[in-house]
Amino acid sequence: MEFVVKSGAAEKQKTGCLAIAVSKKELPASATAIDTLTEGYLAGLLKRGDLEFKAGHSLMLLHTHHAPFERLLLVALGEKNTPLSEADFRKLLANLTGQLKAIKSKDITIAIDELAVAEKSHQWVTRQLVEAVEYAFYQFSQYKNDGGKDPALKKVVLLTDRKNADEVKAGLAEGQAIGSGRNVARTLGNLPGNICHPAYLADEAKALAKRHAKLTTKILNEKQMSDLGMSSLLSVSAGSEQEARLICMEFKNGKRGAKPLILLGKGITFDTGGISLKPGAAMDEMKFDMCGAASVFGVMNAIIDLDLPLNVIGMVAAAENMPSGKATRPGDIVTSMSGKTIEILNTDAEGRLVLCDALTYAERYKPEAVVDIATLTGACIVALGHHTTGLLSNNNALAEELLDASKGSMDKAWQLPMGEEYAQQLDSNFADLANIGGPGAGTITAGCFLAKFAEAYPWAHLDIAGTAWKSGKDKGATGRPVPMLVQFLLNRINQ
Ligand code: BES
Ligand code: MN
Ligand code: ZN
């Protein structure tokens, strides 16, 4: 989608469609001007009750007398012309993007200043709007012979008062970077396991490095990982024909010598469960088990676009979890790179087995903090459903920063507790720890497992099992938590 920022009077816009905010009482300025222009047409129409004055409702008018625009889209704010709550703004965006997809016009001009959200800047509103448009117009049609349907709309003009134009432009740049980063993550997530295997992800990293001089890659193959003693990670790929990879994308755009932030993604390109085989129903969705890794790629793309002055390492632990004669058995004991021994009681708890060796490897970067992102536990869906990402951390300040970022980006997260009593569920009779912690608090015991390998730095873990993709009719990757992570990095700069 092409976006343009423009200043001028709403009623004078020559456009295929003009979108303005309306409320029952005290019409906003643009609506008032258009009402005058159309000799009270608008007020009359609204009085007749043709538009429900609730956020999430709108009315498309196809003919407007005496007006330079071909269509007029009335977007309801509510009863009064007061700033929207975030929840109402969400509803408004869902309705607006729906209208944009259905419209037959090639362009639309949106009077953005009058879409006010409580306690939020024009920059924030613009960013969210642009993100929502990028999200709505995403298509994954590369494997369809008909190539998908092209929408009519090609251009969105953001109409703003001259005094807000800089803010709107900044919001547009952020929205485009986050929106397209999120779509990069969605595409990687949506790709099937036979295409998107660990080597494919490694190639993706190399391609990204070509796009930006300050991004370099280090990619470890199985031999190199074996030499480093990563037997835990390698126990996951043992049953697969696909070799595992540990991918490090080093973005050095911050102060020289400043400690880097590390984002580490779980990249299980397909999770069959291994010898602890999963049931068949919906197993196809386990191609999404690399959505943590996909989100790291999405964030790296966004920070390249925004040229963020930070040192960020994007790490991806990529492997395929398959059953075979070479696969790891339940009961097998492996020695991780840290030296800790692990009894693998369930080969389906593989995410933590690849992440733990990556967490140990991360120590080499002497990181400021490490955030891992993983579709780690079905238990997280039981606890938080599909709306909220699970957050666990060994550092309160880091957890607060991430919660702040989640609030600032409408990409929800919620912190779960940790503690010795939960960690004890991982006790093993035969090794230093077991890879599962029994039926209770599965998300927390998974976090406790990871925490044992993240003692050298502030660490946080995002369990995105419920938020990374949608099932059913709208099956597909969501690109979460790219917005939250980019917000986290943006907040770090402004600190
Ligand atoms: N990738 C799954 C977690 C998952 C399951 C995410 C369903 C989204 C939907 C993970 O590797 C896994 O299988 N976890 C097991 C852990 C258990 C064996 C302790 C789970 O959640 O059942
Ligand atoms: Mn699994
Ligand atoms: Zn998994």
XYZ file of C-alpha atoms and ligand atoms in Angstrom:
519
model
C 0.000 0.000 0.000
C 1.176 3.475 -0.812
C 0.778 6.078 1.950
C 0.980 9.857 1.596
C 0.747 12.589 4.235
C -1.116 15.717 3.150
C -2.481 18.908 4.686
C -5.589 20.774 3.585
C -9.305 21.199 4.222
C -11.264 17.939 4.206
C -14.190 19.360 2.231
C -11.855 20.343 -0.628
C -10.274 16.918 -1.216
C -10.519 15.485 -4.718
C -10.365 11.818 -3.872
C -12.110 8.533 -4.605
C -13.247 8.436 -1.004
C -13.020 10.780 1.945
C -13.198 9.229 5.418
C -14.180 11.472 8.311
C -15.086 10.921 11.940
C -18.609 11.717 13.100
C -20.353 11.781 16.457
C -23.996 12.330 17.417
C -23.363 15.522 19.347
C -20.903 18.285 18.354
C -19.787 17.108 14.919
C -15.985 17.252 14.452
C -14.641 20.133 12.347
C -14.325 18.264 9.030
C -17.857 16.883 9.303
C -19.202 20.360 10.134
C -17.508 21.827 7.060
C -18.900 19.088 4.842
C -22.360 19.531 6.327
C -22.225 23.227 5.365
C -20.982 22.328 1.881
C -23.805 19.830 1.372
C -26.439 22.190 2.802
C -27.241 20.123 5.873
C -27.310 16.754 4.102
C -25.068 15.175 6.697
C -26.935 16.423 9.770
C -30.225 15.317 8.234
C -28.889 11.893 7.449
C -27.457 11.403 10.886
C -30.662 12.601 12.511
C -32.623 9.981 10.542
C -30.562 7.310 12.339
C -28.842 5.863 9.294
C -25.615 5.464 11.235
C -25.267 3.782 14.603
C -23.124 6.020 16.783
C -20.915 3.333 18.255
C -17.244 2.707 17.547
C -17.004 -0.103 15.013
C -19.814 1.289 12.843
C -19.556 3.345 9.682
C -21.641 4.398 6.718
C -20.443 4.644 3.125
C -22.200 7.292 1.056
C -21.767 6.789 -2.658
C -23.051 10.169 -3.862
C -22.511 13.456 -2.111
C -23.908 16.635 -3.641
C -21.624 19.589 -4.405
C -18.567 17.700 -3.114
C -15.197 17.155 -4.855
C -14.868 13.603 -3.460
C -16.627 10.630 -5.068
C -17.573 8.821 -1.885
C -17.857 9.777 1.755
C -17.168 7.320 4.554
C -18.621 8.353 7.897
C -16.740 6.680 10.730
C -18.588 6.650 14.042
C -16.707 7.814 17.120
C -19.605 7.455 19.540
C -22.269 9.652 21.047
C -19.869 12.509 21.688
C -16.804 13.900 19.995
C -14.460 12.805 22.801
C -11.259 10.738 22.577
C -11.830 7.014 22.117
C -10.852 4.283 24.520
C -8.256 1.844 23.158
C -10.887 -0.884 22.975
C -13.187 1.352 20.886
C -10.272 2.408 18.679
C -9.582 -1.265 17.981
C -13.210 -1.715 16.893
C -12.984 1.387 14.735
C -9.832 0.088 13.020
C -11.369 -3.329 12.383
C -14.389 -1.706 10.736
C -12.330 0.835 8.788
C -9.942 -1.752 7.343
C -12.964 -3.884 6.398
C -14.385 -0.922 4.464
C -10.999 -0.281 2.827
C -10.849 -3.849 1.568
C -14.360 -3.715 0.150
C -14.115 -0.280 -1.469
C -13.968 0.030 -5.268
C -11.995 3.289 -5.176
C -8.264 3.361 -5.966
C -7.497 5.863 -3.228
C -8.887 7.043 0.084
C -8.200 10.190 2.085
C -8.553 9.809 5.840
C -8.933 12.890 8.041
C -6.736 11.467 10.743
C -6.570 14.311 13.280
C -10.152 13.728 14.372
C -9.501 10.093 15.234
C -8.403 10.883 18.775
C -7.563 8.203 21.340
C -7.398 8.983 25.060
C -3.863 9.808 26.228
C -2.366 8.964 22.818
C -0.540 11.191 20.335
C -1.315 11.696 16.649
C 1.887 9.763 16.007
C 0.556 6.758 17.907
C -2.853 6.863 16.225
C -1.230 7.093 12.789
C 1.110 4.232 13.537
C -1.737 1.976 14.651
C -3.828 2.883 11.622
C -0.970 2.168 9.220
C -0.180 -1.111 10.995
C -3.834 -2.134 10.747
C -3.941 -1.377 7.010
C -0.728 -3.325 6.366
C -2.152 -6.227 8.364
C -5.499 -6.202 6.563
C -4.048 -6.119 3.060
C -1.555 -8.933 3.622
C -1.995 -11.937 1.370
C -0.265 -15.298 1.338
C -1.077 -16.467 -2.161
C 2.217 -17.730 -3.529
C 0.976 -21.306 -3.693
C -2.334 -20.495 -5.361
C -2.504 -20.702 -9.123
C -5.037 -17.869 -9.289
C -2.556 -15.683 -7.370
C -5.203 -14.269 -5.022
C -7.481 -11.285 -5.631
C -5.982 -7.824 -5.893
C -7.928 -5.214 -3.907
C -8.969 -2.022 -5.726
C -7.423 0.310 -3.164
C -3.825 1.308 -3.905
C -3.231 4.536 -1.996
C -4.064 5.926 1.447
C -3.736 9.681 1.975
C -3.414 10.749 5.610
C -4.937 14.189 5.867
C -3.663 16.209 8.799
C -3.314 19.750 10.041
C 0.057 21.241 9.125
C 0.982 21.464 12.828
C 0.591 17.689 13.259
C 2.248 16.691 9.992
C 5.636 15.794 11.526
C 3.978 13.565 14.091
C 1.875 11.880 11.440
C 4.948 11.314 9.261
C 6.825 9.743 12.187
C 3.825 7.512 12.930
C 3.663 6.512 9.289
C 7.343 5.487 9.218
C 6.944 3.422 12.390
C 3.677 1.895 11.221
C 5.140 0.858 7.887
C 8.257 -0.648 9.462
C 6.311 -2.552 12.107
C 3.551 -3.533 9.680
C 5.918 -4.903 7.079
C 8.145 -6.556 9.708
C 5.049 -8.230 11.050
C 4.123 -9.420 7.564
C 7.637 -10.850 7.090
C 7.018 -12.861 10.263
C 3.601 -13.965 8.993
C 4.983 -15.196 5.695
C 7.761 -17.209 7.358
C 5.171 -18.641 9.746
C 2.746 -19.536 6.964
C 5.362 -21.292 4.821
C 5.003 -25.077 5.057
C 7.554 -27.319 6.767
C 8.751 -28.849 3.507
C 9.898 -25.412 2.297
C 10.778 -23.543 5.464
C 13.307 -25.825 7.165
C 16.338 -24.763 9.236
C 18.556 -24.175 6.168
C 15.803 -22.008 4.635
C 15.801 -19.820 7.749
C 19.602 -19.579 7.565
C 19.326 -18.412 3.939
C 16.721 -15.866 5.008
C 19.254 -14.451 7.497
C 21.932 -14.241 4.817
C 19.520 -12.435 2.492
C 18.733 -9.939 5.245
C 22.442 -9.264 5.781
C 22.710 -8.296 2.124
C 20.079 -5.588 2.704
C 21.971 -3.726 5.408
C 25.684 -3.075 5.841
C 25.421 -3.068 9.635
C 23.903 -6.546 9.777
C 26.174 -9.583 9.658
C 25.350 -13.229 10.203
C 27.015 -16.153 11.950
C 25.443 -19.508 11.269
C 26.449 -22.655 13.120
C 25.880 -26.069 11.520
C 25.519 -29.369 13.393
C 29.238 -30.138 13.377
C 30.054 -26.751 14.914
C 27.283 -27.131 17.491
C 28.485 -30.608 18.338
C 32.005 -29.243 18.904
C 30.520 -26.696 21.318
C 28.749 -29.467 23.246
C 25.177 -28.550 22.302
C 23.842 -32.071 22.739
C 20.504 -30.813 24.006
C 19.763 -28.842 20.845
C 21.076 -31.646 18.666
C 18.894 -34.228 20.437
C 15.894 -32.499 18.846
C 17.150 -32.649 15.254
C 18.540 -36.186 15.683
C 15.469 -37.822 14.141
C 15.234 -35.438 11.198
C 16.795 -35.505 7.730
C 17.073 -31.712 8.051
C 20.192 -30.428 9.793
C 19.710 -27.968 12.651
C 21.140 -24.435 12.545
C 21.939 -21.813 15.155
C 21.505 -18.484 13.405
C 22.927 -15.217 14.774
C 22.075 -11.927 13.060
C 24.255 -9.186 14.486
C 22.893 -5.659 14.007
C 25.512 -3.171 15.179
C 24.017 0.282 14.862
C 24.368 1.493 18.458
C 27.224 2.921 20.498
C 30.501 1.123 19.934
C 31.039 -1.391 22.710
C 27.508 -0.982 24.104
C 26.212 -4.364 25.275
C 23.733 -5.857 22.830
C 20.135 -6.850 23.408
C 19.477 -10.395 22.270
C 16.200 -11.646 20.829
C 16.161 -15.436 20.644
C 13.441 -17.235 18.694
C 12.323 -20.855 18.899
C 12.587 -22.114 15.335
C 11.106 -25.612 15.269
C 10.232 -25.698 11.577
C 7.955 -28.668 12.213
C 7.065 -30.256 15.535
C 5.700 -33.795 15.228
C 6.450 -34.347 18.910
C 9.183 -36.838 17.955
C 8.895 -40.310 19.502
C 6.382 -38.763 21.947
C 4.315 -38.304 18.772
C 1.510 -35.760 18.714
C -2.040 -36.810 17.777
C -2.948 -36.287 14.125
C -5.691 -33.677 14.482
C -4.442 -30.212 13.488
C -0.836 -31.415 13.435
C -0.355 -29.302 10.295
C -0.416 -26.288 12.627
C 2.925 -27.382 14.031
C 4.515 -25.723 10.996
C 3.859 -22.582 13.067
C 6.242 -23.828 15.763
C 8.891 -21.479 14.348
C 6.803 -18.342 14.867
C 9.148 -17.163 17.631
C 11.984 -17.297 15.102
C 9.745 -15.618 12.512
C 9.089 -12.756 14.919
C 12.856 -12.258 15.323
C 13.182 -11.937 11.541
C 10.254 -9.515 11.557
C 11.863 -7.342 14.224
C 15.246 -7.354 12.462
C 13.530 -6.161 9.270
C 11.731 -3.396 11.159
C 14.841 -2.119 12.933
C 16.711 -2.055 9.618
C 13.878 0.002 8.097
C 13.887 2.370 11.078
C 17.695 2.386 11.305
C 17.401 2.128 15.105
C 20.604 3.220 16.869
C 20.947 0.021 18.903
C 23.057 -3.117 19.048
C 20.660 -6.040 18.637
C 21.456 -9.701 18.070
C 18.668 -11.733 16.521
C 19.229 -15.409 17.342
C 17.263 -18.352 16.009
C 17.529 -21.940 17.208
C 16.270 -23.863 14.183
C 15.541 -27.588 14.081
C 12.900 -30.051 12.979
C 11.419 -32.473 15.537
C 10.820 -35.856 13.847
C 10.514 -39.497 14.910
C 12.883 -42.016 13.305
C 15.370 -44.737 14.190
C 17.862 -42.016 15.027
C 15.451 -39.958 17.077
C 15.855 -39.267 20.775
C 13.954 -41.690 23.049
C 11.984 -40.774 26.178
C 14.374 -41.421 29.048
C 17.488 -40.452 27.095
C 19.950 -38.289 28.993
C 21.910 -35.532 27.236
C 24.557 -33.066 28.406
C 23.794 -29.478 27.479
C 26.461 -26.941 26.508
C 26.229 -25.536 30.068
C 27.308 -28.928 31.441
C 23.909 -29.563 33.031
C 22.514 -33.002 32.213
C 18.896 -33.331 31.085
C 16.626 -36.358 31.231
C 14.316 -36.103 28.223
C 11.094 -37.561 29.588
C 9.012 -36.267 26.701
C 10.488 -35.566 23.265
C 7.566 -33.218 22.567
C 8.967 -30.737 25.101
C 11.636 -29.908 22.514
C 11.457 -26.109 22.431
C 13.237 -25.752 25.768
C 15.880 -28.266 24.616
C 16.925 -26.119 21.659
C 16.574 -22.843 23.561
C 18.687 -23.878 26.561
C 21.827 -24.390 24.472
C 21.168 -21.148 22.595
C 20.803 -19.343 25.944
C 24.200 -20.660 27.023
C 25.727 -19.633 23.693
C 24.213 -16.140 24.168
C 26.568 -15.573 27.126
C 29.359 -15.061 24.592
C 27.828 -11.741 23.576
C 27.831 -10.447 27.189
C 24.286 -9.229 26.597
C 22.499 -6.349 28.308
C 19.416 -8.609 28.311
C 18.038 -11.645 26.500
C 14.395 -12.033 25.483
C 13.342 -15.381 24.074
C 10.178 -15.800 22.054
C 8.671 -19.255 21.729
C 5.513 -21.203 20.915
C 6.480 -23.201 23.963
C 3.479 -24.675 25.757
C -0.095 -25.671 25.035
C -0.622 -24.837 28.728
C -0.184 -21.155 27.887
C -3.305 -21.329 25.701
C -5.200 -22.849 28.635
C -3.997 -20.055 30.926
C -4.285 -16.983 28.681
C -6.211 -18.031 25.577
C -5.425 -16.469 22.243
C -5.380 -12.811 23.257
C -2.412 -12.494 25.556
C 1.229 -13.549 25.395
C 2.725 -15.150 28.527
C 5.711 -13.372 30.092
C 8.186 -14.849 32.574
C 11.394 -13.230 33.743
C 14.240 -13.379 36.226
C 14.424 -9.579 36.332
C 11.593 -7.265 37.407
C 12.854 -4.178 35.594
C 13.048 -6.070 32.299
C 9.587 -7.573 32.855
C 8.168 -4.093 33.510
C 9.771 -2.766 30.326
C 8.185 -5.532 28.283
C 4.772 -5.048 29.911
C 5.059 -1.338 29.173
C 5.890 -2.121 25.562
C 2.929 -4.458 25.318
C 0.612 -1.695 26.549
C 2.155 0.851 24.178
C 1.654 -1.363 21.153
C -1.779 -2.947 21.743
C 0.042 -6.297 21.708
C -0.996 -7.742 25.064
C 1.237 -9.670 27.464
C 0.759 -10.802 31.050
C 3.381 -11.867 33.568
C 3.212 -15.263 35.251
C 5.006 -16.094 38.506
C 8.159 -18.182 38.863
C 9.790 -19.691 41.933
C 11.710 -22.519 43.534
C 8.542 -24.493 44.296
C 7.743 -24.657 40.577
C 11.361 -25.378 39.598
C 11.316 -28.439 41.882
C 8.755 -30.024 39.559
C 11.701 -30.497 37.175
C 13.678 -32.729 39.551
C 14.935 -35.920 37.900
C 15.964 -39.223 39.497
C 18.720 -39.706 36.941
C 20.002 -36.316 35.707
C 20.375 -32.696 36.860
C 16.898 -31.900 35.596
C 14.018 -33.354 33.612
C 12.597 -31.619 30.544
C 9.001 -31.736 31.800
C 7.467 -30.714 35.114
C 4.232 -32.686 35.337
C 0.657 -31.626 34.644
C 0.407 -28.441 36.741
C 1.606 -24.977 35.604
C 3.167 -26.174 32.358
C 4.023 -22.693 31.133
C 5.735 -21.812 34.392
C 7.783 -25.002 34.666
C 8.904 -24.511 31.048
C 10.008 -20.988 32.056
C 11.813 -22.388 35.118
C 13.663 -24.831 32.875
C 14.890 -21.983 30.653
C 15.757 -19.801 33.658
C 18.334 -22.360 34.775
C 20.276 -21.574 31.597
C 19.818 -17.794 31.764
C 21.428 -16.995 35.103
C 24.227 -14.869 33.594
C 22.051 -11.940 32.435
C 18.618 -10.323 32.765
C 16.279 -12.614 30.875
C 12.648 -12.722 29.864
C 10.620 -15.343 28.056
C 7.557 -14.733 25.892
C 5.294 -17.766 25.420
C 3.388 -17.036 22.214
C 1.710 -20.459 21.840
C -1.719 -18.782 21.926
C -0.977 -15.560 20.061
C 1.359 -16.473 17.176
C -1.256 -17.913 14.851
C -4.972 -18.352 14.302
C -6.756 -21.641 13.648
C -9.975 -22.338 11.772
C -11.328 -20.256 8.905
C -8.699 -17.530 9.396
C -5.840 -19.998 9.829
C -2.546 -18.164 9.539
C 0.344 -16.573 11.397
C -0.403 -13.265 13.173
C 3.118 -11.830 13.293
C 2.816 -11.266 17.028
C 4.732 -10.181 19.092
C 6.595 -8.035 16.524
C 4.735 -4.826 17.545
C 5.535 -5.351 21.213
C 9.207 -6.115 20.586
C 9.740 -3.127 18.292
C 8.044 -0.923 20.895
C 10.412 -2.356 23.516
C 13.385 -1.376 21.339
C 11.940 2.075 20.525
C 11.476 2.722 24.254
C 15.107 1.737 24.827
C 16.282 4.533 22.510
C 14.150 7.182 24.141
C 15.392 6.160 27.602
N 5.061 -26.508 20.192
C 4.464 -27.153 21.302
C 3.554 -26.222 22.094
C 2.248 -25.888 21.433
C 1.233 -26.825 21.391
C 2.032 -24.632 20.946
C 0.034 -26.499 20.797
C 0.821 -24.294 20.383
C -0.181 -25.238 20.292
C 5.547 -27.662 22.241
O 6.695 -28.112 21.638
C 4.955 -28.805 22.973
O 4.655 -29.782 22.345
N 4.789 -28.659 24.279
C 4.215 -29.684 25.078
C 4.978 -29.719 26.365
C 4.634 -30.903 27.231
C 5.080 -32.200 26.581
C 5.281 -30.720 28.567
C 2.765 -29.316 25.322
O 2.453 -28.144 25.503
O 1.933 -30.217 25.280
Mn 6.584 -30.134 21.049
Zn 7.168 -27.292 19.840
